[in-house]
Short mmCIF file of C-alpha atoms in Angstrom, two decimals:
data_model
loop_
_atom_site.label_atom_id
_atom_site.label_comp_id
_atom_site.label_asym_id
_atom_site.label_seq_id
_atom_site.Cartn_x
_atom_site.Cartn_y
_atom_site.Cartn_z
CA MET A 380 -50.09 -170.02 -57.11
CA ALA A 381 -49.37 -173.59 -57.91
CA ALA A 382 -51.53 -175.24 -60.51
CA GLU A 383 -51.93 -177.12 -63.47
CA ILE A 384 -54.43 -177.25 -66.74
CA VAL A 385 -55.91 -178.90 -68.87
CA ASN A 386 -55.01 -177.98 -72.68
CA PRO A 387 -58.61 -176.25 -73.47
CA HIS A 388 -58.15 -176.98 -77.51
CA SER A 389 -58.65 -180.54 -76.51
CA ASP A 390 -61.66 -182.00 -78.18
CA SER A 391 -64.38 -181.61 -75.69
CA SER A 392 -65.58 -185.52 -76.37
CA ALA A 393 -62.42 -186.47 -74.32
CA THR A 394 -64.32 -185.44 -70.83
CA ASP A 395 -68.01 -187.14 -72.10
CA ASN A 396 -65.57 -190.09 -73.19
CA ASN A 397 -63.64 -190.47 -69.67
CA PRO A 398 -65.25 -188.56 -66.75
CA ASP A 399 -63.10 -190.69 -64.01
CA ALA A 400 -59.92 -187.98 -66.36
CA VAL A 401 -62.34 -185.12 -64.79
CA PHE A 402 -63.06 -186.37 -61.39
CA ALA A 403 -59.59 -187.37 -60.71
CA LEU A 404 -57.67 -184.24 -61.78
CA HIS A 405 -60.32 -181.56 -59.81
CA ARG A 406 -59.47 -184.24 -56.20
CA GLY A 407 -58.09 -181.87 -54.28
CA GLY A 408 -59.31 -179.00 -55.70
CA LYS A 409 -57.03 -177.09 -58.87
CA MET A 410 -54.56 -174.92 -57.16
CA ALA A 411 -52.83 -173.91 -53.74
CA VAL A 412 -51.22 -171.45 -52.22
CA GLN A 413 -47.64 -171.21 -53.09
CA ALA A 414 -44.90 -169.12 -50.73
CA THR A 415 -42.01 -166.55 -52.19
CA VAL A 416 -40.71 -166.34 -49.01
CA PRO A 417 -38.51 -169.09 -47.85
CA VAL A 418 -39.11 -169.51 -43.79
CA ASN A 419 -36.60 -172.44 -42.51
CA ASN A 420 -35.24 -171.47 -39.97
CA LYS A 421 -35.86 -169.11 -37.00
CA ASP A 422 -34.94 -166.16 -38.75
CA ASP A 423 -36.23 -166.69 -42.13
CA LEU A 424 -39.45 -167.13 -39.24
CA SER A 425 -38.20 -163.64 -37.39
CA LEU A 426 -38.33 -161.90 -40.43
CA ALA A 427 -41.49 -163.40 -42.48
CA TYR A 428 -43.33 -163.29 -39.38
CA THR A 429 -43.25 -162.20 -35.67
CA PRO A 430 -41.23 -159.47 -34.60
CA GLY A 431 -40.03 -158.26 -37.90
CA VAL A 432 -43.32 -158.25 -40.14
CA ALA A 433 -44.48 -155.55 -37.40
CA LYS A 434 -42.48 -152.41 -39.33
CA VAL A 435 -43.81 -153.36 -42.63
CA CYS A 436 -47.14 -153.10 -40.56
CA THR A 437 -46.17 -149.87 -38.90
CA ALA A 438 -45.12 -148.29 -41.73
CA ILE A 439 -48.13 -149.08 -43.96
CA ALA A 440 -50.13 -147.32 -41.55
CA GLU A 441 -48.58 -144.74 -41.62
CA GLN A 442 -48.51 -144.69 -45.36
CA PRO A 443 -51.20 -146.92 -47.04
CA GLU A 444 -49.65 -147.29 -50.18
CA LEU A 445 -46.70 -149.22 -48.91
CA VAL A 446 -48.95 -151.74 -49.12
CA ASN A 447 -48.63 -152.08 -53.10
CA GLU A 448 -45.85 -152.99 -52.21
CA TYR A 449 -44.82 -154.58 -48.72
CA THR A 450 -47.66 -157.36 -49.60
CA TRP A 451 -49.54 -159.09 -52.61
CA LYS A 452 -52.19 -156.68 -53.07
CA SER A 453 -50.75 -154.92 -56.07
CA ASN A 454 -51.03 -158.41 -57.94
CA VAL A 455 -54.41 -160.74 -56.50
CA VAL A 456 -57.38 -160.30 -57.96
CA ALA A 457 -61.07 -161.73 -56.26
CA VAL A 458 -62.52 -164.08 -58.65
CA VAL A 459 -66.32 -162.70 -57.26
CA THR A 460 -69.15 -164.67 -58.51
CA ASP A 461 -73.22 -165.68 -56.91
CA GLY A 462 -73.62 -169.18 -58.28
CA THR A 463 -76.35 -167.98 -60.23
CA ALA A 464 -75.10 -168.23 -64.00
CA VAL A 465 -72.27 -170.92 -64.32
CA LEU A 466 -71.80 -171.89 -67.62
CA GLY A 467 -74.54 -173.16 -69.02
CA LEU A 468 -75.23 -174.70 -66.03
CA GLY A 469 -77.57 -171.30 -65.12
CA ASP A 470 -77.83 -171.13 -60.83
CA ILE A 471 -76.43 -173.79 -59.59
CA GLY A 472 -75.15 -172.41 -56.13
CA PRO A 473 -71.76 -171.32 -54.10
CA GLU A 474 -70.13 -174.62 -53.65
CA ALA A 475 -70.92 -175.60 -57.19
CA SER A 476 -69.18 -172.73 -58.98
CA LEU A 477 -66.34 -173.71 -57.43
CA PRO A 478 -64.75 -175.46 -59.35
CA VAL A 479 -65.04 -173.10 -62.35
CA MET A 480 -64.07 -169.68 -59.63
CA GLU A 481 -60.57 -172.06 -59.38
CA GLY A 482 -60.53 -172.48 -63.56
CA LYS A 483 -60.68 -168.88 -63.43
CA ALA A 484 -57.59 -168.38 -61.26
CA ILE A 485 -55.64 -170.29 -62.21
CA LEU A 486 -55.31 -169.76 -65.64
CA PHE A 487 -55.19 -166.07 -64.47
CA LYS A 488 -51.73 -167.41 -63.38
CA GLN A 489 -51.37 -168.95 -66.12
CA PHE A 490 -51.62 -166.87 -69.12
CA GLY A 491 -50.83 -163.53 -66.69
CA GLY A 492 -48.71 -164.35 -64.20
CA VAL A 493 -52.13 -162.71 -62.18
CA ASP A 494 -52.69 -163.87 -58.65
CA ALA A 495 -56.75 -165.22 -58.25
CA VAL A 496 -58.58 -166.19 -55.43
CA PRO A 497 -62.35 -167.75 -55.67
CA ILE A 498 -64.22 -166.08 -53.25
CA ALA A 499 -68.46 -167.15 -54.04
CA LEU A 500 -71.11 -165.87 -51.91
CA ALA A 501 -73.65 -167.75 -50.42
CA THR A 502 -76.32 -164.59 -51.20
CA LYS A 503 -78.13 -163.29 -54.18
CA ASP A 504 -78.89 -159.78 -52.83
CA THR A 505 -77.46 -156.71 -55.13
CA ASP A 506 -76.99 -155.32 -51.85
CA GLU A 507 -74.69 -158.15 -49.84
CA ILE A 508 -73.05 -158.61 -52.46
CA VAL A 509 -71.42 -154.85 -52.83
CA GLU A 510 -71.16 -154.54 -49.18
CA THR A 511 -69.00 -157.86 -49.10
CA VAL A 512 -66.75 -156.77 -51.53
CA ILE A 513 -66.27 -153.65 -50.30
CA ARG A 514 -65.28 -154.92 -47.23
CA LEU A 515 -63.10 -157.48 -49.07
CA ALA A 516 -61.50 -154.90 -51.16
CA PRO A 517 -58.56 -153.85 -49.17
CA SER A 518 -56.99 -156.93 -49.52
CA PHE A 519 -57.29 -156.80 -53.72
CA GLY A 520 -55.91 -155.23 -56.06
CA GLY A 521 -58.72 -156.10 -58.50
CA VAL A 522 -62.04 -157.75 -58.64
CA ASN A 523 -62.88 -159.97 -62.01
CA LEU A 524 -66.79 -160.45 -61.50
CA GLU A 525 -68.01 -164.45 -62.27
CA ASP A 526 -71.14 -165.79 -63.43
CA ILE A 527 -73.36 -163.17 -61.27
CA SER A 528 -76.75 -163.46 -63.48
CA ALA A 529 -78.40 -160.21 -65.72
CA PRO A 530 -79.57 -157.85 -65.34
CA ARG A 531 -77.96 -157.03 -61.64
CA CYS A 532 -74.67 -157.82 -62.76
CA PHE A 533 -74.91 -154.40 -64.60
CA GLU A 534 -75.36 -152.40 -61.21
CA ILE A 535 -72.75 -154.60 -59.09
CA GLU A 536 -70.32 -153.45 -61.15
CA ARG A 537 -71.88 -150.25 -61.51
CA ARG A 538 -71.35 -149.61 -58.03
CA LEU A 539 -68.50 -151.65 -56.82
CA GLN A 540 -66.50 -149.30 -59.63
CA GLU A 541 -68.33 -146.31 -58.00
CA ALA A 542 -67.45 -147.14 -54.33
CA LEU A 543 -63.57 -148.81 -55.19
CA ASP A 544 -60.38 -146.77 -56.78
CA ILE A 545 -59.64 -150.37 -57.74
CA PRO A 546 -60.46 -151.99 -61.56
CA ILE A 547 -63.66 -153.41 -61.42
CA PHE A 548 -64.05 -156.47 -63.72
CA HIS A 549 -67.33 -158.86 -64.88
CA ASP A 550 -65.89 -161.18 -67.34
CA ASP A 551 -68.78 -162.34 -68.30
CA GLN A 552 -69.61 -158.86 -70.08
CA HIS A 553 -66.24 -157.66 -71.45
CA GLY A 554 -64.30 -161.13 -72.02
CA THR A 555 -66.64 -161.54 -74.38
CA ALA A 556 -66.66 -158.00 -76.37
CA ILE A 557 -63.26 -157.79 -76.09
CA VAL A 558 -62.13 -161.03 -78.11
CA THR A 559 -65.30 -160.39 -80.04
CA LEU A 560 -64.25 -157.01 -81.39
CA ALA A 561 -60.83 -158.39 -82.09
CA ALA A 562 -62.21 -161.46 -84.01
CA MET A 563 -64.61 -158.80 -85.96
CA ARG A 564 -61.13 -155.72 -86.76
CA ASN A 565 -59.64 -159.28 -87.98
CA ALA A 566 -62.62 -160.78 -90.42
CA ALA A 567 -63.39 -157.61 -91.62
CA LYS A 568 -59.68 -156.80 -92.64
CA LEU A 569 -59.95 -160.50 -94.64
CA THR A 570 -62.82 -159.71 -96.30
CA GLY A 571 -61.45 -155.75 -97.15
CA ARG A 572 -63.80 -154.57 -95.03
CA THR A 573 -63.41 -151.99 -91.92
CA LEU A 574 -65.77 -152.40 -88.97
CA GLY A 575 -67.84 -149.04 -90.14
CA ASP A 576 -68.88 -151.04 -93.54
CA LEU A 577 -70.65 -153.32 -91.23
CA ARG A 578 -74.10 -154.06 -90.19
CA ALA A 579 -74.50 -156.62 -87.05
CA VAL A 580 -77.89 -158.49 -84.98
CA ILE A 581 -77.48 -160.11 -81.67
CA ALA A 582 -78.75 -162.67 -80.62
CA GLY A 583 -79.01 -162.46 -76.47
CA ALA A 584 -80.02 -159.34 -74.47
CA GLY A 585 -78.12 -161.04 -71.48
CA ALA A 586 -74.70 -159.73 -70.08
CA ALA A 587 -72.59 -160.70 -72.92
CA GLY A 588 -74.69 -158.90 -75.08
CA ILE A 589 -75.69 -155.78 -73.85
CA ALA A 590 -71.57 -155.12 -74.20
CA ILE A 591 -70.70 -157.00 -77.36
CA ALA A 592 -73.03 -154.23 -78.28
CA LYS A 593 -71.07 -151.65 -76.45
CA ILE A 594 -68.54 -151.95 -77.29
CA LEU A 595 -68.92 -152.24 -81.03
CA VAL A 596 -70.52 -148.49 -81.32
CA ASP A 597 -67.36 -147.62 -79.08
CA ALA A 598 -65.17 -148.63 -81.70
CA GLY A 599 -67.20 -147.42 -84.53
CA ILE A 600 -69.30 -150.50 -85.96
CA GLY A 601 -72.11 -148.78 -88.74
CA ASP A 602 -75.19 -150.29 -87.16
CA VAL A 603 -75.59 -152.75 -84.18
CA CYS A 604 -79.30 -153.61 -82.83
CA VAL A 605 -79.71 -156.37 -79.82
CA THR A 606 -82.53 -159.10 -79.78
CA ASP A 607 -83.84 -160.49 -76.92
CA ARG A 608 -86.21 -164.04 -76.82
CA LYS A 609 -89.48 -160.29 -78.45
CA GLY A 610 -87.05 -159.67 -80.98
CA VAL A 611 -84.78 -156.34 -81.72
CA VAL A 612 -85.00 -154.96 -79.05
CA SER A 613 -85.93 -151.43 -79.75
CA ALA A 614 -86.25 -147.81 -78.89
CA ASP A 615 -90.29 -148.04 -79.66
CA ARG A 616 -90.89 -150.83 -77.00
CA THR A 617 -92.57 -150.03 -74.58
CA ASP A 618 -91.86 -153.54 -72.27
CA LEU A 619 -87.79 -152.89 -71.90
CA THR A 620 -85.53 -152.82 -68.62
CA ASP A 621 -83.78 -149.88 -67.78
CA VAL A 622 -80.79 -151.93 -69.75
CA LYS A 623 -82.22 -152.14 -72.56
CA ALA A 624 -83.73 -148.89 -73.01
CA GLU A 625 -80.58 -147.92 -72.59
CA ILE A 626 -79.06 -149.84 -75.24
CA ALA A 627 -81.23 -149.51 -77.80
CA GLY A 628 -81.14 -145.86 -77.50
CA LEU A 629 -77.33 -146.87 -78.70
CA THR A 630 -78.04 -149.59 -81.14
CA ASN A 631 -80.17 -150.23 -83.86
CA LYS A 632 -79.49 -146.67 -86.09
CA THR A 633 -81.38 -148.56 -89.46
CA GLY A 634 -84.50 -149.16 -87.59
CA GLN A 635 -84.77 -152.62 -87.37
CA THR A 636 -87.73 -153.83 -86.08
CA GLY A 637 -89.39 -157.50 -85.49
CA SER A 638 -87.45 -160.65 -84.71
CA LEU A 639 -84.20 -161.82 -84.85
CA GLU A 640 -84.98 -163.18 -88.62
CA GLN A 641 -86.46 -160.29 -89.74
CA ALA A 642 -83.20 -158.51 -88.52
CA LEU A 643 -80.54 -160.73 -90.43
CA ALA A 644 -81.98 -160.14 -93.51
CA GLY A 645 -79.21 -158.44 -95.46
CA ALA A 646 -77.09 -158.20 -92.18
CA ASP A 647 -73.14 -158.70 -92.32
CA VAL A 648 -72.96 -159.77 -89.40
CA PHE A 649 -74.64 -162.39 -86.46
CA ILE A 650 -73.52 -162.97 -82.42
CA GLY A 651 -75.00 -165.12 -80.86
CA VAL A 652 -75.54 -165.43 -77.20
CA SER A 653 -78.08 -166.61 -76.57
CA GLY A 654 -78.28 -170.18 -76.86
CA GLY A 655 -81.42 -172.08 -79.34
CA THR A 656 -81.48 -172.70 -82.94
CA VAL A 657 -81.21 -169.78 -85.79
CA PRO A 658 -83.25 -171.51 -89.27
CA GLU A 659 -80.86 -171.95 -91.90
CA GLU A 660 -82.72 -169.76 -93.93
CA ALA A 661 -82.30 -167.55 -91.84
CA VAL A 662 -78.66 -167.19 -92.57
CA ALA A 663 -78.35 -167.64 -95.82
CA SER A 664 -80.52 -164.11 -95.98
CA MET A 665 -77.66 -162.00 -94.68
CA ALA A 666 -75.23 -160.12 -97.03
CA LYS A 667 -72.65 -161.75 -98.90
CA ASN A 668 -68.96 -162.38 -97.22
CA ALA A 669 -71.27 -161.98 -94.16
CA PHE A 670 -69.63 -163.33 -90.52
CA VAL A 671 -71.47 -165.53 -88.37
CA PHE A 672 -69.96 -165.63 -84.48
CA ALA A 673 -72.24 -168.65 -83.24
CA MET A 674 -70.41 -168.77 -79.24
CA ALA A 675 -73.37 -170.50 -77.13
CA ASN A 676 -71.48 -173.29 -75.87
CA PRO A 677 -72.21 -176.93 -76.28
CA ASN A 678 -74.29 -176.40 -79.26
CA PRO A 679 -73.73 -172.86 -81.48
CA GLU A 680 -76.96 -170.81 -82.33
CA VAL A 681 -75.76 -172.33 -86.48
CA HIS A 682 -73.64 -175.24 -86.36
CA PRO A 683 -70.34 -174.81 -88.36
CA ASP A 684 -71.57 -176.98 -90.90
CA VAL A 685 -74.39 -174.34 -91.61
CA ALA A 686 -72.44 -171.14 -91.18
CA HIS A 687 -69.59 -171.88 -94.07
CA LYS A 688 -72.54 -172.78 -96.57
CA TYR A 689 -72.74 -168.72 -96.43
CA ALA A 690 -70.19 -166.74 -94.13
CA ALA A 691 -67.03 -165.97 -95.45
CA VAL A 692 -65.49 -166.35 -91.62
CA VAL A 693 -67.48 -168.79 -88.89
CA ALA A 694 -66.38 -168.55 -85.40
CA THR A 695 -67.52 -170.30 -81.66
CA GLY A 696 -67.10 -170.83 -78.52
CA ARG A 697 -65.52 -174.16 -78.87
CA SER A 698 -62.27 -175.16 -78.28
CA ASP A 699 -62.84 -178.37 -81.42
CA PHE A 700 -63.37 -175.25 -84.24
CA PRO A 701 -61.67 -172.28 -85.62
CA ASN A 702 -61.79 -169.06 -84.49
CA GLN A 703 -62.82 -169.72 -80.92
CA ILE A 704 -63.96 -166.76 -79.12
CA ASN A 705 -62.13 -167.45 -75.95
CA ASN A 706 -62.31 -164.75 -72.64
CA VAL A 707 -59.11 -166.20 -71.85
CA LEU A 708 -57.38 -164.65 -74.86
CA ALA A 709 -57.86 -161.46 -72.84
CA PHE A 710 -59.13 -160.75 -69.09
CA PRO A 711 -55.76 -162.14 -67.80
CA GLY A 712 -53.87 -159.60 -70.07
CA ILE A 713 -56.22 -157.19 -68.77
CA PHE A 714 -55.49 -157.50 -64.57
CA ALA A 715 -51.67 -157.59 -65.87
CA GLY A 716 -51.48 -154.52 -68.19
CA ALA A 717 -54.32 -152.76 -65.60
CA PHE A 718 -51.71 -154.07 -62.16
CA LYS A 719 -48.74 -152.76 -63.91
CA VAL A 720 -49.55 -149.54 -63.86
CA ARG A 721 -51.12 -149.45 -60.79
CA ALA A 722 -54.55 -148.98 -62.73
CA SER A 723 -57.88 -147.31 -60.23
CA ARG A 724 -60.33 -148.94 -63.41
CA ILE A 725 -60.42 -150.54 -66.79
CA THR A 726 -61.71 -147.56 -69.34
CA GLU A 727 -63.86 -148.31 -72.05
CA ASN A 728 -60.45 -147.41 -74.09
CA MET A 729 -58.50 -149.96 -72.04
CA LYS A 730 -60.76 -152.28 -73.03
CA ILE A 731 -60.70 -151.83 -77.34
CA ALA A 732 -56.85 -151.65 -76.74
CA ALA A 733 -56.65 -154.96 -75.40
CA ALA A 734 -58.77 -156.23 -78.74
CA ASP A 735 -57.15 -154.16 -80.88
CA ALA A 736 -53.77 -156.08 -79.36
CA ILE A 737 -55.70 -158.94 -79.44
CA ALA A 738 -56.29 -158.94 -83.14
CA GLY A 739 -52.59 -157.36 -83.90
CA VAL A 740 -50.84 -160.17 -82.81
CA VAL A 741 -52.59 -162.04 -85.84
CA ALA A 742 -50.23 -160.83 -89.28
CA ASP A 743 -52.16 -159.67 -92.38
CA ASP A 744 -50.17 -162.21 -94.20
CA GLU A 745 -51.36 -164.87 -91.79
CA LEU A 746 -54.78 -163.94 -92.10
CA THR A 747 -57.43 -166.84 -93.16
CA ALA A 748 -60.81 -168.01 -92.62
CA ASP A 749 -60.00 -169.66 -90.27
CA TYR A 750 -57.73 -167.79 -88.44
CA VAL A 751 -58.90 -164.61 -87.13
CA ILE A 752 -57.56 -164.59 -83.83
CA PRO A 753 -54.89 -165.80 -82.08
CA SER A 754 -55.32 -169.52 -79.32
CA PRO A 755 -55.02 -168.34 -75.75
CA PHE A 756 -51.58 -170.32 -75.74
CA ASP A 757 -49.92 -167.86 -78.34
CA THR A 758 -47.78 -166.64 -75.52
CA ARG A 759 -47.24 -163.29 -77.77
CA VAL A 760 -51.74 -162.54 -76.80
CA ALA A 761 -50.98 -161.30 -72.56
CA GLU A 762 -48.30 -159.04 -73.06
CA ALA A 763 -49.57 -157.71 -76.08
CA VAL A 764 -52.75 -157.30 -74.15
CA ALA A 765 -50.74 -155.97 -70.58
CA THR A 766 -48.80 -153.25 -72.55
CA ALA A 767 -52.06 -152.04 -75.00
CA VAL A 768 -53.83 -152.01 -71.35
CA ALA A 769 -51.05 -150.09 -69.14
CA ALA A 770 -50.81 -147.76 -73.09
CA ALA A 771 -54.09 -146.61 -72.55
CA ALA A 772 -54.83 -146.66 -68.75
CA LYS A 773 -51.43 -143.92 -68.96
CA ALA A 774 -53.69 -141.92 -71.85
CA ASP A 775 -56.92 -141.99 -69.66
CA GLY A 776 -55.67 -140.42 -66.18
CA VAL A 777 -56.32 -143.59 -64.58
CA ALA A 778 -52.57 -145.07 -64.12
CA ARG A 779 -51.49 -144.37 -60.94
CA LEU A 780 -47.90 -145.16 -61.78
CA VAL A 781 -45.92 -143.59 -65.16
#
């Protein structure tokens, strides 16, 4: 894929003040297919296409696993969306989602060396999405589900992974969770603590909030609770969806109830993936040396100027503040690592290994309150993640290459 990208560390106001530059960059799309072999004469043509290609087709028909060696399948991701939860724009439809899917594809290539194809589906029906992706799967080595609204995204991912023997990864869930865990590990280290010492409160019980809670539990967090519009997602509530009921059973050891603001009293960590605004007095009620990860875009749930009054470490989802929780730190390396060993799936241990690798890029003597997570442009990140993910895939027995 030939592609160019915009520096995500540039000030967000640059796009606001110069919309013509945005449209100029997008004109004609942001990506193209690029040949890896020459087709300059009839000999080249006979090798790349007919009649030579028939020999490769016959070999694959006889030994289907050869498709990974003699096509691009084992290094290409389908970036699949239905356009129902696009960035902060919501349900804008498949066509309007394509600029984002193209952007995702070029980030795969730029940061992970992985080819990716944007696929926007003209359906919101769960069964139709699952069936369509299954039918497309022979062309791809993995599937990155993107901007599909909750709660359907949970079922779609689960059913696809059950049906297919290639990695299925919903980045809005797991990419966010992995990078959040990486930042929390380093923030804890900076303040002389471990994850086990921390109680976290998550605002938002959608795809990202649920995934963050699960990975924190798997990684050994002291306690974590999730909140939605009605307050703490607790086992005593009778209005929970199946997904929320499951997370209620895995979290909230300390039995928090009531509102988000009540749960934040004495908490060590706030994680915002919901939008809205958290009152300053609620932030002030948190424990000493707290962490505030307010990741809503473009307006964090707690503005950094407010968060810094009370918190030891502050992170956002924005590129114009320190400690950006950016999924690009995770997904390119995760797929690169999975493809390196031809993994059949992405396990929980592979996700935690990715988070540890991201955190490990920041050396102990480099850690500061404004630097607990590396830059997406740190060239060490993707390779570190890929190596760690490949090793974890082998350890978990899901690698087909050793």
